[in-house]
């Protein structure tokens, strides 16, 4: 199981990948058979092919993430962070919470994102 | 399924219950057979008896919650919030993210809390 510090470093690398327009660095954080539900209530993306496409599109959109406070750990293999997504090209800002479960190798096994229509704002 | 507004009102009522030292108002937000994992990685509390004891103890401890930004919804029956727990009697402050799943009646069916040893600070 990854340490709390290792999980939080992954969450920060996830934010940094968007900042650096580096989708591949974000995708490399995920396990081969990872599951992404973004946002919760929409169909899951499963495996690196689907997840890779999702993050390549997201990073290409120009999305930038700003943490709303520090990432949180747990007593197990889970971690979470609250942040704001800015999408300047769409004049949109989204408030989200992402929740992560890690595998023993320290890769993201599951990511579920909490944001809905009411969490988007024109900027 | 509850609306996004209804779920967020429940999250705010959860925070308010601590502010008002009113454990019963917090417990009333949960379904009869709800599950609480607080924090993630510790044994689940199941059903209103175990959950009731947990929140009566938590509110009696003097814990107060301050939101770190607005609660987040989803495209489904999930919502989440990041907040800071102040425990003046213990000179402790804890950064947490709580994630909620709702049943069709708008009651909390599952709550999982993300915070670990590294998310606590002496105050």
Short mmCIF file of C-alpha atoms in Angstrom, two decimals:
data_model
loop_
_atom_site.label_atom_id
_atom_site.label_comp_id
_atom_site.label_asym_id
_atom_site.label_seq_id
_atom_site.Cartn_x
_atom_site.Cartn_y
_atom_site.Cartn_z
CA UNK A 1 0.00 0.00 0.00
CA UNK A 2 1.40 3.46 -0.83
CA UNK A 3 2.14 5.82 2.06
CA UNK A 4 0.03 8.90 2.69
CA UNK A 5 2.86 11.02 1.31
CA UNK A 6 3.10 8.94 -1.85
CA UNK A 7 -0.64 9.24 -2.53
CA UNK A 8 -0.60 12.99 -1.99
CA UNK A 9 2.40 13.32 -4.32
CA UNK A 10 0.32 11.56 -7.01
CA UNK A 11 -2.55 14.00 -6.47
CA UNK A 12 -0.17 16.94 -6.80
CA UNK A 13 1.38 15.39 -9.93
CA UNK A 14 -2.14 15.11 -11.36
CA UNK A 15 -2.67 18.86 -10.84
CA UNK A 16 0.82 19.61 -12.20
CA UNK A 17 0.20 17.55 -15.34
CA UNK A 18 -2.61 19.92 -16.31
CA UNK A 19 -0.49 22.95 -15.41
CA UNK A 20 2.28 21.67 -17.70
CA UNK A 21 -0.03 20.63 -20.57
CA UNK A 22 1.42 17.15 -20.08
CA UNK A 23 -1.39 14.63 -20.47
CA UNK A 24 1.04 11.69 -20.60
CA UNK A 25 2.32 12.47 -17.10
CA UNK A 26 -1.27 12.35 -15.81
CA UNK A 27 -2.08 9.10 -17.62
CA UNK A 28 1.11 7.50 -16.23
CA UNK A 29 -0.35 7.86 -12.72
CA UNK A 30 -3.08 5.30 -13.50
CA UNK A 31 -3.01 1.51 -13.31
CA UNK A 32 -3.47 -0.48 -16.54
CA UNK A 33 -7.02 -1.54 -15.52
CA UNK A 34 -8.00 1.69 -13.76
CA UNK A 35 -11.57 2.99 -13.63
CA UNK A 36 -12.51 6.68 -13.95
CA UNK A 37 -16.02 8.00 -13.25
CA UNK A 38 -15.95 11.73 -14.06
CA UNK A 39 -18.36 12.99 -12.98
CA UNK A 40 -20.13 10.47 -10.72
CA UNK A 41 -23.34 9.38 -12.43
CA UNK A 42 -21.83 9.13 -15.94
CA UNK A 43 -20.47 5.97 -17.63
CA UNK A 44 -17.13 4.74 -16.29
CA UNK A 45 -14.03 4.87 -18.44
CA UNK A 46 -12.13 1.61 -18.07
CA UNK A 47 -8.50 0.87 -18.88
CA UNK A 48 -5.67 3.06 -20.12
CA UNK A 49 -6.99 3.42 -23.67
CA UNK A 50 -10.28 5.04 -22.61
CA UNK A 51 -8.64 6.91 -19.74
CA UNK A 52 -5.81 8.11 -21.98
CA UNK A 53 -8.24 9.58 -24.50
CA UNK A 54 -10.17 11.28 -21.69
CA UNK A 55 -7.08 12.99 -20.24
CA UNK A 56 -5.58 13.88 -23.60
CA UNK A 57 -8.84 15.67 -24.45
CA UNK A 58 -9.06 17.29 -21.00
CA UNK A 59 -5.49 18.62 -21.08
CA UNK A 60 -5.91 19.77 -24.70
CA UNK A 61 -8.98 21.77 -23.61
CA UNK A 62 -6.63 24.01 -21.62
CA UNK A 63 -8.13 23.04 -18.26
CA UNK A 64 -6.08 24.18 -15.25
CA UNK A 65 -6.60 22.93 -11.69
CA UNK A 66 -6.19 24.97 -8.51
CA UNK A 67 -6.38 23.12 -5.19
CA UNK A 68 -8.95 24.36 -2.65
CA UNK A 69 -6.80 23.42 0.35
CA UNK A 70 -4.38 20.52 0.71
CA UNK A 71 -5.06 16.97 -0.54
CA UNK A 72 -6.45 14.64 2.12
CA UNK A 73 -5.33 11.09 2.88
CA UNK A 74 -7.00 8.35 4.93
CA UNK A 75 -6.14 5.39 7.14
CA UNK A 76 -6.01 3.23 4.00
CA UNK A 77 -5.41 3.42 0.27
CA UNK A 78 -7.75 6.36 -0.40
CA UNK A 79 -7.11 10.07 -0.88
CA UNK A 80 -9.17 13.05 -2.02
CA UNK A 81 -8.80 16.65 -3.09
CA UNK A 82 -11.09 19.63 -3.67
CA UNK A 83 -10.16 21.98 -6.47
CA UNK A 84 -11.35 24.48 -9.03
CA UNK A 85 -11.04 23.74 -12.76
CA UNK A 86 -10.61 26.78 -14.96
CA UNK A 87 -11.49 26.41 -18.63
CA UNK A 88 -10.59 29.80 -20.12
CA UNK A 89 -11.49 28.75 -23.68
CA UNK A 90 -15.07 28.07 -22.52
CA UNK A 91 -15.20 30.91 -19.97
CA UNK A 92 -16.08 28.25 -17.43
CA UNK A 93 -15.01 27.43 -13.91
CA UNK A 94 -15.97 24.14 -12.19
CA UNK A 95 -15.75 23.27 -8.48
CA UNK A 96 -14.90 19.57 -8.06
CA UNK A 97 -13.85 16.97 -5.50
CA UNK A 98 -11.86 14.01 -6.87
CA UNK A 99 -11.59 10.81 -4.83
CA UNK A 100 -8.83 8.29 -5.51
CA UNK A 101 -8.23 4.65 -4.59
CA UNK A 102 -4.69 3.32 -5.05
CA UNK A 103 -3.34 -0.13 -5.81
CA UNK A 104 -0.39 -1.68 -4.01
CA UNK A 105 2.03 -0.32 -6.62
CA UNK A 106 0.93 3.25 -5.84
CA UNK A 107 -0.97 3.65 -9.11
CA UNK A 108 -4.49 5.11 -9.23
CA UNK A 109 -6.95 2.19 -9.45
CA UNK A 110 -10.18 4.21 -9.23
CA UNK A 111 -10.92 7.92 -9.57
CA UNK A 112 -14.41 9.32 -9.03
CA UNK A 113 -15.09 13.02 -9.58
CA UNK A 114 -17.87 14.91 -7.81
CA UNK A 115 -19.18 17.88 -9.76
CA UNK A 116 -22.50 18.59 -11.39
CA UNK A 117 -24.24 21.20 -13.52
CA UNK A 118 -24.69 23.46 -10.48
CA UNK A 119 -20.95 23.43 -9.80
CA UNK A 120 -20.13 25.17 -13.10
CA UNK A 121 -19.96 28.94 -13.37
CA UNK A 122 -19.41 31.30 -16.29
CA UNK A 123 -16.28 33.38 -15.80
CA UNK B 1 -33.23 10.45 -6.55
CA UNK B 2 -32.70 13.70 -4.61
CA UNK B 3 -31.88 16.84 -6.59
CA UNK B 4 -28.44 18.45 -6.45
CA UNK B 5 -29.92 21.19 -4.26
CA UNK B 6 -31.45 18.68 -1.86
CA UNK B 7 -28.14 16.82 -1.46
CA UNK B 8 -26.22 20.03 -0.85
CA UNK B 9 -28.82 21.13 1.73
CA UNK B 10 -28.17 17.86 3.58
CA UNK B 11 -24.40 18.53 3.56
CA UNK B 12 -24.98 22.02 4.95
CA UNK B 13 -27.36 20.63 7.60
CA UNK B 14 -24.61 18.18 8.57
CA UNK B 15 -22.20 21.09 9.14
CA UNK B 16 -24.92 23.08 10.97
CA UNK B 17 -25.70 20.16 13.28
CA UNK B 18 -22.16 20.35 14.67
CA UNK B 19 -22.36 24.16 14.90
CA UNK B 20 -25.57 23.86 16.92
CA UNK B 21 -24.37 20.97 19.15
CA UNK B 22 -27.35 19.05 17.77
CA UNK B 23 -26.25 15.46 17.15
CA UNK B 24 -29.85 14.29 16.61
CA UNK B 25 -30.27 16.62 13.61
CA UNK B 26 -27.13 15.08 12.06
CA UNK B 27 -28.25 11.50 12.76
CA UNK B 28 -31.66 12.24 11.22
CA UNK B 29 -29.95 12.84 7.85
CA UNK B 30 -28.98 9.14 7.61
CA UNK B 31 -30.96 6.17 6.31
CA UNK B 32 -31.85 3.38 8.76
CA UNK B 33 -29.28 1.02 7.18
CA UNK B 34 -26.63 3.63 6.38
CA UNK B 35 -22.91 2.91 6.34
CA UNK B 36 -20.26 5.31 7.66
CA UNK B 37 -16.52 4.80 7.09
CA UNK B 38 -14.74 7.61 8.99
CA UNK B 39 -11.94 7.72 8.13
CA UNK B 40 -11.53 5.45 5.08
CA UNK B 41 -9.48 2.43 6.12
CA UNK B 42 -11.18 1.96 9.51
CA UNK B 43 -14.10 -0.40 10.28
CA UNK B 44 -17.48 0.71 8.93
CA UNK B 45 -20.25 1.75 11.28
CA UNK B 46 -23.52 0.21 10.09
CA UNK B 47 -27.05 1.21 10.98
CA UNK B 48 -28.47 4.05 13.04
CA UNK B 49 -27.46 2.61 16.40
CA UNK B 50 -23.73 2.56 15.61
CA UNK B 51 -23.93 5.75 13.56
CA UNK B 52 -25.94 7.50 16.29
CA UNK B 53 -23.32 6.70 18.92
CA UNK B 54 -20.56 7.92 16.60
CA UNK B 55 -22.19 11.31 15.97
CA UNK B 56 -23.31 11.81 19.58
CA UNK B 57 -19.68 11.33 20.64
CA UNK B 58 -18.38 13.54 17.80
CA UNK B 59 -20.76 16.42 18.57
CA UNK B 60 -20.12 16.06 22.33
CA UNK B 61 -16.38 16.42 21.63
CA UNK B 62 -17.08 20.04 20.60
CA UNK B 63 -16.02 19.46 16.98
CA UNK B 64 -16.94 22.33 14.63
CA UNK B 65 -16.83 22.11 10.84
CA UNK B 66 -15.87 24.91 8.44
CA UNK B 67 -16.38 24.32 4.73
CA UNK B 68 -13.33 24.76 2.45
CA UNK B 69 -15.40 25.98 -0.50
CA UNK B 70 -18.92 24.98 -1.50
CA UNK B 71 -20.26 21.39 -1.40
CA UNK B 72 -20.03 19.59 -4.74
CA UNK B 73 -22.74 17.52 -6.44
CA UNK B 74 -22.53 15.08 -9.34
CA UNK B 75 -24.59 13.76 -12.24
CA UNK B 76 -26.08 11.18 -9.89
CA UNK B 77 -26.81 10.50 -6.23
CA UNK B 78 -23.36 11.52 -4.91
CA UNK B 79 -22.06 14.68 -3.30
CA UNK B 80 -18.87 15.70 -1.50
CA UNK B 81 -17.42 18.48 0.59
CA UNK B 82 -14.00 19.54 1.85
CA UNK B 83 -13.83 21.09 5.28
CA UNK B 84 -11.74 21.73 8.37
CA UNK B 85 -12.70 20.18 11.72
CA UNK B 86 -11.70 22.20 14.75
CA UNK B 87 -11.45 20.36 18.06
CA UNK B 88 -10.62 23.12 20.56
CA UNK B 89 -10.68 20.76 23.57
CA UNK B 90 -7.88 18.74 21.97
CA UNK B 91 -6.09 21.72 20.36
CA UNK B 92 -6.49 19.87 17.08
CA UNK B 93 -7.54 20.80 13.57
CA UNK B 94 -8.24 18.17 10.89
CA UNK B 95 -8.56 18.67 7.11
CA UNK B 96 -11.14 16.25 5.68
CA UNK B 97 -13.15 15.45 2.57
CA UNK B 98 -16.46 13.66 3.16
CA UNK B 99 -18.16 11.82 0.30
CA UNK B 100 -21.88 10.99 0.42
CA UNK B 101 -24.16 8.63 -1.48
CA UNK B 102 -27.89 9.23 -1.14
CA UNK B 103 -30.90 6.90 -1.33
CA UNK B 104 -34.06 7.70 -3.25
CA UNK B 105 -35.66 9.26 -0.17
CA UNK B 106 -32.85 11.80 0.06
CA UNK B 107 -31.26 10.20 3.12
CA UNK B 108 -27.52 9.52 3.38
CA UNK B 109 -26.92 5.86 2.51
CA UNK B 110 -23.10 5.92 2.64
CA UNK B 111 -20.61 8.43 3.99
CA UNK B 112 -16.86 7.94 3.60
CA UNK B 113 -14.43 10.41 5.18
CA UNK B 114 -10.95 11.07 3.81
CA UNK B 115 -8.47 12.20 6.45
CA UNK B 116 -5.42 10.61 7.93
CA UNK B 117 -2.78 11.19 10.59
CA UNK B 118 -0.97 13.68 8.35
CA UNK B 119 -4.14 15.76 7.98
CA UNK B 120 -4.24 16.61 11.71
CA UNK B 121 -2.47 19.65 13.11
CA UNK B 122 -1.99 20.98 16.63
CA UNK B 123 -3.55 24.40 17.05
#
